[in-house]
């Protein structure tokens, strides 16, 4: 299914056209942002007692001490001032070395741009590429914030859904993806591994997408923030395939990444982009006027994460793999839930048989089970009926949530 969602299709629930006309004069695009059912459900659950919160995309471990210690040290060393717009050179160099060590790729530091989060990396990328009237062809289901980020640029988002099959899980139909590209298309957006489905593009698919984009001179924007959260890997180190594995150095490719998920650093707000040489000046221009530079001392914590973080990451992924198996077994034995076996990320994306209203189901899990999940309709027009559950918590917490959820599953 291909859905073209224009920015003016849907007004947010609390604003009528009259209210907008009379109200303060914000940019029209802010009135036209599509609604965010995930936030709606968080608001619905707010204040309710004894809630298990599995609706957001983060683990429940604190940032490890060795990362915090390196950050305190940087503060004590006086690294508390503005820094270079595209990041501290020691971090850019460490990222280059990280690509050598973990990805066996040679990415010079000048092609690596440090940003104030993966979200910012995405905004800077989109802001440097898109104008009103341009189109972004995005593979969905997709994290809602990326759709919001496109809407803010006033470009149109064209959503191409992965297909779901009970046996095979989620898969990409390349013909459908390429068929959605028009002369207005400026960017093909891929999230691999995908939040929320756990689907990952194969190397062959990545190569086909890059070849197609190269012929038409359009950009590929790949969000790879879950690239290290994989449960199976053909590579020397546990990691997903990356567009960088199959790209040429000067391809119109921007790969977005983040420190948030792999090293328990969601609150730190640090990410990076890998791009072609020609992007360095342009991303710098946008970043300069956006935030001047990423925070200085936290970048030294990020260096510690890259240099010393492999054991921590492995312990996290081991826990999440075991949680993933518990979740899959429980849903299988419930008999009325469809969910693919996530090979990556820390999300279960499931559908209860016969229940197509994901907001209603999410409310039932809140009210009847005391478990907050994310409604699937937050992940694009084609994900109706699905629900996303983050399993990056302790086994005890996960099992408690699943026990509570049984009430709803048995009565659906
Ligand atoms: C696909 C995807 N990209 C980016 C992010 C955000 O990363 P950051 O915390 O660095 O902004 C998320 C967070 O959930 C995500 O799921």
Short mmCIF file of C-alpha atoms and ligand atoms in Angstrom, two decimals:
data_model
loop_
_atom_site.label_atom_id
_atom_site.label_comp_id
_atom_site.label_asym_id
_atom_site.label_seq_id
_atom_site.Cartn_x
_atom_site.Cartn_y
_atom_site.Cartn_z
CA UNK A 1 0.00 0.00 0.00
CA UNK A 2 1.29 3.45 -0.92
CA UNK A 3 -0.18 6.42 0.93
CA UNK A 4 0.43 10.03 0.10
CA UNK A 5 -0.20 12.02 3.23
CA UNK A 6 -0.39 15.75 2.69
CA UNK A 7 0.25 18.15 5.52
CA UNK A 8 -3.20 19.65 5.33
CA UNK A 9 -5.14 16.37 5.46
CA UNK A 10 -5.71 16.30 9.17
CA UNK A 11 -5.93 19.01 11.80
CA UNK A 12 -4.92 18.13 15.31
CA UNK A 13 -7.97 17.22 17.40
CA UNK A 14 -7.95 20.26 19.66
CA UNK A 15 -7.95 22.91 16.95
CA UNK A 16 -10.85 23.87 14.75
CA UNK A 17 -10.39 25.93 11.59
CA UNK A 18 -12.10 28.84 13.36
CA UNK A 19 -9.76 28.66 16.33
CA UNK A 20 -6.81 28.70 13.97
CA UNK A 21 -8.11 31.78 12.12
CA UNK A 22 -8.64 33.69 15.36
CA UNK A 23 -5.54 32.44 17.15
CA UNK A 24 -1.98 33.76 17.20
CA UNK A 25 -0.25 33.70 13.84
CA UNK A 26 2.03 30.68 13.96
CA UNK A 27 3.22 29.17 10.70
CA UNK A 28 0.35 27.26 9.04
CA UNK A 29 2.52 24.15 8.95
CA UNK A 30 2.31 23.95 12.75
CA UNK A 31 -1.48 23.72 12.56
CA UNK A 32 -1.25 21.11 9.85
CA UNK A 33 1.04 18.63 11.59
CA UNK A 34 -0.63 15.24 11.69
CA UNK A 35 -1.72 14.02 15.10
CA UNK A 36 0.57 11.94 17.30
CA UNK A 37 -1.41 9.03 18.76
CA UNK A 38 1.62 7.94 20.83
CA UNK A 39 1.66 11.23 22.73
CA UNK A 40 -2.14 11.08 23.02
CA UNK A 41 -1.88 7.71 24.77
CA UNK A 42 0.92 8.93 27.06
CA UNK A 43 -1.32 11.82 28.06
CA UNK A 44 -4.20 9.40 28.58
CA UNK A 45 -2.06 7.31 30.97
CA UNK A 46 -0.61 10.28 32.82
CA UNK A 47 -1.38 10.28 36.53
CA UNK A 48 -2.67 6.69 36.51
CA UNK A 49 -1.11 4.73 39.35
CA UNK A 50 1.12 1.62 39.10
CA UNK A 51 1.61 1.80 35.35
CA UNK A 52 4.31 -0.30 33.63
CA UNK A 53 5.58 1.96 30.89
CA UNK A 54 6.73 0.14 27.77
CA UNK A 55 5.53 2.73 25.29
CA UNK A 56 8.81 4.57 24.81
CA UNK A 57 11.94 3.48 22.98
CA UNK A 58 14.58 3.15 25.65
CA UNK A 59 16.12 0.64 28.02
CA UNK A 60 15.82 1.02 31.77
CA UNK A 61 19.56 0.79 32.57
CA UNK A 62 21.36 3.95 33.66
CA UNK A 63 24.30 5.17 31.57
CA UNK A 64 27.36 3.12 32.64
CA UNK A 65 29.83 4.73 35.05
CA UNK A 66 32.79 4.70 32.64
CA UNK A 67 30.86 7.01 30.30
CA UNK A 68 29.79 9.34 33.13
CA UNK A 69 33.34 9.37 34.55
CA UNK A 70 34.86 10.43 31.23
CA UNK A 71 32.28 13.21 31.04
CA UNK A 72 33.00 14.50 34.58
CA UNK A 73 36.69 14.46 33.72
CA UNK A 74 36.04 16.58 30.61
CA UNK A 75 34.08 19.06 32.72
CA UNK A 76 36.89 19.22 35.27
CA UNK A 77 39.35 19.76 32.43
CA UNK A 78 37.39 22.87 31.46
CA UNK A 79 35.74 21.47 28.34
CA UNK A 80 32.61 23.47 29.06
CA UNK A 81 32.71 26.03 26.27
CA UNK A 82 31.43 26.15 22.68
CA UNK A 83 33.18 23.80 20.29
CA UNK A 84 33.37 23.11 16.56
CA UNK A 85 29.94 22.99 14.87
CA UNK A 86 30.36 19.46 13.54
CA UNK A 87 31.77 18.09 16.77
CA UNK A 88 35.02 17.74 18.69
CA UNK A 89 37.81 16.39 16.48
CA UNK A 90 38.71 13.65 18.97
CA UNK A 91 35.14 12.33 18.70
CA UNK A 92 35.09 12.53 14.91
CA UNK A 93 38.41 10.65 14.86
CA UNK A 94 37.12 8.04 17.31
CA UNK A 95 34.01 7.52 15.19
CA UNK A 96 36.23 7.01 12.16
CA UNK A 97 38.20 4.40 14.12
CA UNK A 98 34.93 2.81 15.32
CA UNK A 99 33.87 2.31 11.69
CA UNK A 100 37.23 0.62 11.07
CA UNK A 101 36.99 -1.63 14.13
CA UNK A 102 33.35 -2.57 14.10
CA UNK A 103 32.25 -2.12 10.48
CA UNK A 104 35.60 -2.73 8.75
CA UNK A 105 34.96 0.43 6.75
CA UNK A 106 37.25 3.30 5.97
CA UNK A 107 35.27 6.49 6.71
CA UNK A 108 37.49 9.55 7.14
CA UNK A 109 36.56 11.87 10.02
CA UNK A 110 35.67 14.71 7.62
CA UNK A 111 32.71 12.61 6.46
CA UNK A 112 31.40 12.25 10.02
CA UNK A 113 29.32 15.08 11.50
CA UNK A 114 28.48 14.98 15.23
CA UNK A 115 25.01 16.26 16.11
CA UNK A 116 22.97 17.02 19.23
CA UNK A 117 21.03 13.70 18.93
CA UNK A 118 19.87 11.30 16.25
CA UNK A 119 16.70 13.37 15.99
CA UNK A 120 18.77 16.48 15.29
CA UNK A 121 20.82 14.51 12.76
CA UNK A 122 17.56 13.76 10.96
CA UNK A 123 16.33 17.37 11.11
CA UNK A 124 19.66 18.73 9.84
CA UNK A 125 19.63 16.20 6.99
CA UNK A 126 16.05 16.98 5.99
CA UNK A 127 16.55 20.74 6.37
CA UNK A 128 19.57 20.63 4.10
CA UNK A 129 17.75 18.69 1.35
CA UNK A 130 14.06 19.61 1.25
CA UNK A 131 11.91 22.46 0.05
CA UNK A 132 8.14 22.92 -0.03
CA UNK A 133 6.73 20.72 -2.77
CA UNK A 134 9.50 18.12 -2.65
CA UNK A 135 8.54 14.56 -1.86
CA UNK A 136 10.11 12.06 0.52
CA UNK A 137 9.32 8.42 -0.14
CA UNK A 138 9.45 6.73 3.27
CA UNK A 139 9.32 3.04 4.07
CA UNK A 140 6.71 2.47 6.79
CA UNK A 141 5.74 1.56 9.49
CA UNK A 142 8.07 4.27 10.73
CA UNK A 143 8.82 6.18 13.93
CA UNK A 144 6.28 9.02 14.04
CA UNK A 145 8.87 11.72 14.78
CA UNK A 146 10.45 11.20 11.37
CA UNK A 147 7.11 11.91 9.69
CA UNK A 148 6.76 15.01 11.88
CA UNK A 149 10.27 16.09 10.89
CA UNK A 150 9.37 15.82 7.19
CA UNK A 151 6.13 17.74 7.74
CA UNK A 152 8.04 20.62 9.34
CA UNK A 153 10.05 21.05 6.14
CA UNK A 154 6.76 21.37 4.20
CA UNK A 155 7.79 18.56 1.90
CA UNK A 156 5.22 15.82 1.30
CA UNK A 157 5.70 12.37 2.74
CA UNK A 158 4.76 9.42 0.58
CA UNK A 159 4.49 6.27 2.68
CA UNK A 160 5.29 2.87 1.21
CA UNK A 161 4.39 0.09 3.58
CA UNK A 162 6.35 -3.07 4.20
CA UNK A 163 4.19 -6.18 3.72
CA UNK A 164 3.42 -8.54 6.58
CA UNK A 165 3.17 -12.30 6.33
CA UNK A 166 2.62 -14.55 9.37
CA UNK A 167 5.42 -16.91 8.35
CA UNK A 168 7.90 -14.53 6.71
CA UNK A 169 7.34 -11.44 8.86
CA UNK A 170 7.86 -7.99 7.30
CA UNK A 171 9.26 -7.62 3.80
CA UNK A 172 9.96 -4.87 1.32
CA UNK A 173 8.50 -4.84 -2.20
CA UNK A 174 11.14 -2.90 -4.15
CA UNK A 175 8.84 -2.43 -7.16
CA UNK A 176 6.29 -0.75 -4.91
CA UNK A 177 9.01 1.47 -3.42
CA UNK A 178 10.41 2.49 -6.79
CA UNK A 179 6.88 2.92 -8.21
CA UNK A 180 6.21 5.61 -5.59
CA UNK A 181 9.13 7.74 -6.78
CA UNK A 182 8.12 10.70 -8.97
CA UNK A 183 10.08 13.58 -10.51
CA UNK A 184 9.34 15.48 -7.28
CA UNK A 185 11.06 12.87 -5.11
CA UNK A 186 14.17 14.24 -3.48
CA UNK A 187 14.78 11.61 -0.79
CA UNK A 188 14.14 7.92 -0.14
CA UNK A 189 13.96 7.43 3.63
CA UNK A 190 14.77 4.04 5.14
CA UNK A 191 14.98 3.09 8.81
CA UNK A 192 17.05 -0.07 9.08
CA UNK A 193 16.77 -1.88 11.45
CA UNK A 194 13.26 -0.52 11.70
CA UNK A 195 11.45 0.98 14.62
CA UNK A 196 8.78 -0.41 15.08
CA UNK A 197 8.86 -3.65 13.04
CA UNK A 198 12.42 -4.91 13.65
CA UNK A 199 12.70 -5.47 9.87
CA UNK A 200 16.13 -4.81 8.31
CA UNK A 201 16.96 -4.15 4.67
CA UNK A 202 19.20 -6.81 3.12
CA UNK A 203 22.45 -5.83 1.44
CA UNK A 204 20.86 -6.63 -1.93
CA UNK A 205 17.93 -4.32 -1.19
CA UNK A 206 20.28 -1.57 -0.07
CA UNK A 207 22.33 -1.94 -3.21
CA UNK A 208 19.20 -1.86 -5.40
CA UNK A 209 17.94 1.29 -3.63
CA UNK A 210 21.30 3.03 -4.00
CA UNK A 211 21.60 2.07 -7.69
CA UNK A 212 18.07 3.34 -8.33
CA UNK A 213 18.71 6.60 -6.46
CA UNK A 214 22.08 7.14 -8.14
CA UNK A 215 20.52 6.89 -11.60
CA UNK A 216 17.94 9.55 -10.69
CA UNK A 217 20.24 11.79 -8.65
CA UNK A 218 18.12 11.52 -5.53
CA UNK A 219 19.25 11.13 -1.93
CA UNK A 220 19.02 8.09 0.28
CA UNK A 221 18.59 8.90 3.95
CA UNK A 222 19.16 5.89 6.16
CA UNK A 223 18.40 5.95 9.89
CA UNK A 224 20.59 3.26 11.46
CA UNK A 225 20.24 4.10 15.15
CA UNK A 226 19.42 0.45 15.93
CA UNK A 227 22.36 -0.82 13.87
CA UNK A 228 24.03 -2.49 16.85
CA UNK A 229 20.88 -3.93 18.42
CA UNK A 230 20.72 -7.15 16.44
CA UNK A 231 20.24 -10.73 17.57
CA UNK A 232 21.92 -12.43 14.68
CA UNK A 233 24.71 -11.17 12.44
CA UNK A 234 26.92 -12.36 9.59
CA UNK A 235 29.54 -9.81 10.55
CA UNK A 236 32.62 -10.21 12.73
CA UNK A 237 31.00 -7.88 15.29
CA UNK A 238 27.30 -7.89 16.15
CA UNK A 239 25.85 -5.30 13.84
CA UNK A 240 23.27 -4.93 11.10
CA UNK A 241 24.15 -4.38 7.47
CA UNK A 242 24.59 -0.70 6.71
CA UNK A 243 24.05 1.30 3.53
CA UNK A 244 27.70 2.24 4.04
CA UNK A 245 28.67 -1.39 3.28
CA UNK A 246 27.47 -1.05 -0.30
CA UNK A 247 27.82 2.68 -0.99
CA UNK A 248 30.41 4.56 -2.99
CA UNK A 249 32.14 7.39 -1.09
CA UNK A 250 30.43 10.12 -3.12
CA UNK A 251 26.92 8.63 -3.20
CA UNK A 252 24.11 10.97 -2.21
CA UNK A 253 23.71 9.04 1.03
CA UNK A 254 23.27 10.36 4.56
CA UNK A 255 23.36 7.79 7.36
CA UNK A 256 21.92 8.96 10.67
CA UNK A 257 23.06 7.43 13.94
CA UNK A 258 22.82 7.99 17.68
CA UNK A 259 24.46 7.21 21.01
CA UNK A 260 21.03 6.87 22.65
CA UNK A 261 20.09 3.23 22.25
CA UNK A 262 23.33 1.23 22.29
CA UNK A 263 24.96 2.83 25.30
CA UNK A 264 21.95 3.82 27.43
CA UNK A 265 22.42 7.50 26.61
CA UNK A 266 18.92 8.63 25.60
CA UNK A 267 19.08 11.70 27.83
CA UNK A 268 22.49 12.78 26.57
CA UNK A 269 21.27 13.95 23.17
CA UNK A 270 24.16 13.02 20.94
CA UNK A 271 24.18 11.54 17.46
CA UNK A 272 26.03 11.71 14.18
CA UNK A 273 25.69 11.67 10.41
CA UNK A 274 27.93 10.01 7.86
CA UNK A 275 27.72 11.74 4.48
CA UNK A 276 29.68 12.37 1.32
CA UNK A 277 32.43 15.03 1.39
CA UNK A 278 30.18 17.55 -0.38
CA UNK A 279 27.74 17.46 2.56
CA UNK A 280 30.22 18.69 5.19
CA UNK A 281 29.88 22.43 4.47
CA UNK A 282 26.13 22.28 3.93
CA UNK A 283 25.37 20.33 7.10
CA UNK A 284 27.73 22.70 8.95
CA UNK A 285 25.75 25.71 7.71
CA UNK A 286 22.45 24.26 8.88
CA UNK A 287 23.90 23.03 12.21
CA UNK A 288 25.55 26.38 12.90
CA UNK A 289 22.26 28.26 12.73
CA UNK A 290 20.40 25.46 14.49
CA UNK A 291 22.41 24.84 17.65
CA UNK A 292 25.91 26.23 17.01
CA UNK A 293 27.56 22.99 18.19
CA UNK A 294 26.77 19.78 20.05
CA UNK A 295 27.35 19.91 23.82
CA UNK A 296 31.09 19.81 24.44
CA UNK A 297 31.81 17.71 27.54
CA UNK A 298 29.28 14.97 26.75
CA UNK A 299 31.22 14.22 23.57
CA UNK A 300 34.02 12.89 25.80
CA UNK A 301 31.54 10.46 27.37
CA UNK A 302 30.67 9.42 23.81
CA UNK A 303 34.35 8.72 23.09
CA UNK A 304 34.42 6.41 26.14
CA UNK A 305 31.24 4.69 24.89
CA UNK A 306 32.85 3.96 21.52
CA UNK A 307 36.22 2.88 22.96
CA UNK A 308 35.09 0.89 26.00
CA UNK A 309 31.40 0.18 25.43
CA UNK A 310 31.40 -3.20 23.68
CA UNK A 311 30.99 -5.33 26.83
CA UNK A 312 28.15 -3.16 28.09
CA UNK A 313 26.43 -3.28 24.70
CA UNK A 314 26.80 -7.06 24.55
CA UNK A 315 25.28 -7.50 28.01
CA UNK A 316 22.32 -5.32 26.99
CA UNK A 317 21.75 -7.21 23.75
CA UNK A 318 21.98 -10.57 25.59
CA UNK A 319 19.26 -9.47 28.00
CA UNK A 320 17.06 -8.13 25.20
CA UNK A 321 17.52 -11.31 23.13
CA UNK A 322 16.28 -13.39 26.02
CA UNK A 323 13.37 -10.94 26.58
CA UNK A 324 12.54 -11.10 22.88
CA UNK A 325 12.26 -14.91 23.12
CA UNK A 326 10.04 -14.71 26.21
CA UNK A 327 7.77 -12.24 24.43
CA UNK A 328 7.54 -14.30 21.24
CA UNK A 329 6.76 -17.49 23.21
CA UNK A 330 4.09 -15.81 25.30
CA UNK A 331 2.33 -14.30 22.29
CA UNK A 332 2.57 -17.57 20.39
CA UNK A 333 0.95 -19.47 23.24
CA UNK A 334 -1.79 -16.84 23.61
CA UNK A 335 -3.07 -17.97 20.19
CA UNK A 336 -4.66 -14.65 19.23
CA UNK A 337 -1.67 -12.41 18.55
CA UNK A 338 0.30 -11.94 15.31
CA UNK A 339 3.86 -10.73 15.65
CA UNK A 340 6.95 -11.27 13.56
CA UNK A 341 10.11 -12.55 15.25
CA UNK A 342 12.13 -9.32 15.67
CA UNK A 343 15.73 -9.94 14.55
CA UNK A 344 16.77 -6.47 15.66
CA UNK A 345 15.70 -3.50 17.85
CA UNK A 346 13.91 -3.94 21.17
CA UNK A 347 10.32 -3.76 20.03
CA UNK A 348 7.53 -6.26 19.65
CA UNK A 349 5.07 -4.97 17.03
CA UNK A 350 1.92 -7.03 17.35
CA UNK A 351 -1.72 -7.22 16.43
CA UNK A 352 -4.49 -8.88 18.40
CA UNK A 353 -6.75 -10.92 16.12
CA UNK A 354 -9.87 -9.08 15.04
CA UNK A 355 -8.86 -5.82 16.76
CA UNK A 356 -8.24 -3.06 14.27
CA UNK A 357 -8.56 -0.05 16.52
CA UNK A 358 -5.11 0.38 18.01
CA UNK A 359 -6.02 3.37 20.16
CA UNK A 360 -8.91 1.47 21.71
CA UNK A 361 -6.66 -1.53 22.40
CA UNK A 362 -3.91 0.68 23.84
CA UNK A 363 -6.47 2.29 26.15
CA UNK A 364 -7.65 -1.15 27.25
CA UNK A 365 -4.07 -2.17 28.10
CA UNK A 366 -3.76 1.04 30.14
CA UNK A 367 -7.10 0.73 31.93
CA UNK A 368 -7.42 -3.02 32.40
CA UNK A 369 -3.76 -4.10 32.69
CA UNK A 370 -1.89 -1.00 33.84
CA UNK A 371 0.56 -1.29 30.93
CA UNK A 372 1.35 1.66 28.66
CA UNK A 373 2.23 0.67 25.07
CA UNK A 374 2.47 2.66 21.82
CA UNK A 375 -0.44 2.50 19.36
CA UNK A 376 0.54 1.28 15.88
CA UNK A 377 -1.32 4.07 14.11
CA UNK A 378 1.50 6.31 15.39
CA UNK A 379 3.80 4.61 12.90
CA UNK A 380 2.14 5.60 9.66
CA UNK A 381 -1.15 5.28 7.90
CA UNK A 382 -0.64 1.60 7.11
CA UNK A 383 0.07 0.35 10.65
CA UNK A 384 -3.49 0.52 11.93
CA UNK A 385 -4.41 -2.10 14.50
CA UNK A 386 -0.83 -2.76 15.59
CA UNK A 387 0.66 -2.05 18.98
CA UNK A 388 4.35 -1.58 19.85
CA UNK A 389 5.85 -2.89 23.04
CA UNK A 390 9.39 -2.05 24.12
CA UNK A 391 11.02 -5.06 25.78
CA UNK A 392 14.26 -3.33 26.87
CA UNK A 393 13.50 -3.80 30.56
CA UNK A 394 14.46 -6.37 33.19
CA UNK A 395 13.04 -9.87 32.66
CA UNK A 396 11.01 -9.51 35.86
CA UNK A 397 9.37 -6.30 34.62
CA UNK A 398 8.65 -7.79 31.22
CA UNK A 399 7.06 -10.91 32.68
CA UNK A 400 4.97 -8.81 35.05
CA UNK A 401 3.72 -6.72 32.12
CA UNK A 402 2.89 -9.84 30.09
CA UNK A 403 1.05 -11.40 33.04
CA UNK A 404 -1.02 -8.25 33.39
CA UNK A 405 -1.71 -8.07 29.66
CA UNK A 406 -3.22 -11.57 29.67
CA UNK A 407 -6.49 -10.16 31.02
CA UNK A 408 -6.92 -8.08 27.87
CA UNK A 409 -5.68 -10.78 25.50
CA UNK A 410 -8.02 -13.39 26.95
CA UNK A 411 -10.98 -11.05 26.60
CA UNK A 412 -10.40 -9.95 23.03
C1 LIG B 1 14.34 5.29 14.24
C2 LIG B 1 14.77 6.28 15.27
N1 LIG B 1 15.61 7.27 14.91
C3 LIG B 1 16.03 8.18 15.82
C4 LIG B 1 15.62 8.10 17.13
C5 LIG B 1 16.04 9.16 18.10
O1 LIG B 1 17.35 9.08 18.51
P1 LIG B 1 17.90 10.21 19.50
O2 LIG B 1 17.54 9.78 20.90
O3 LIG B 1 19.36 10.21 19.29
O4 LIG B 1 17.25 11.48 19.13
C6 LIG B 1 14.73 7.10 17.53
C7 LIG B 1 14.24 7.05 18.93
O5 LIG B 1 13.34 6.31 19.27
C8 LIG B 1 14.31 6.16 16.58
O6 LIG B 1 13.49 5.18 16.91
#
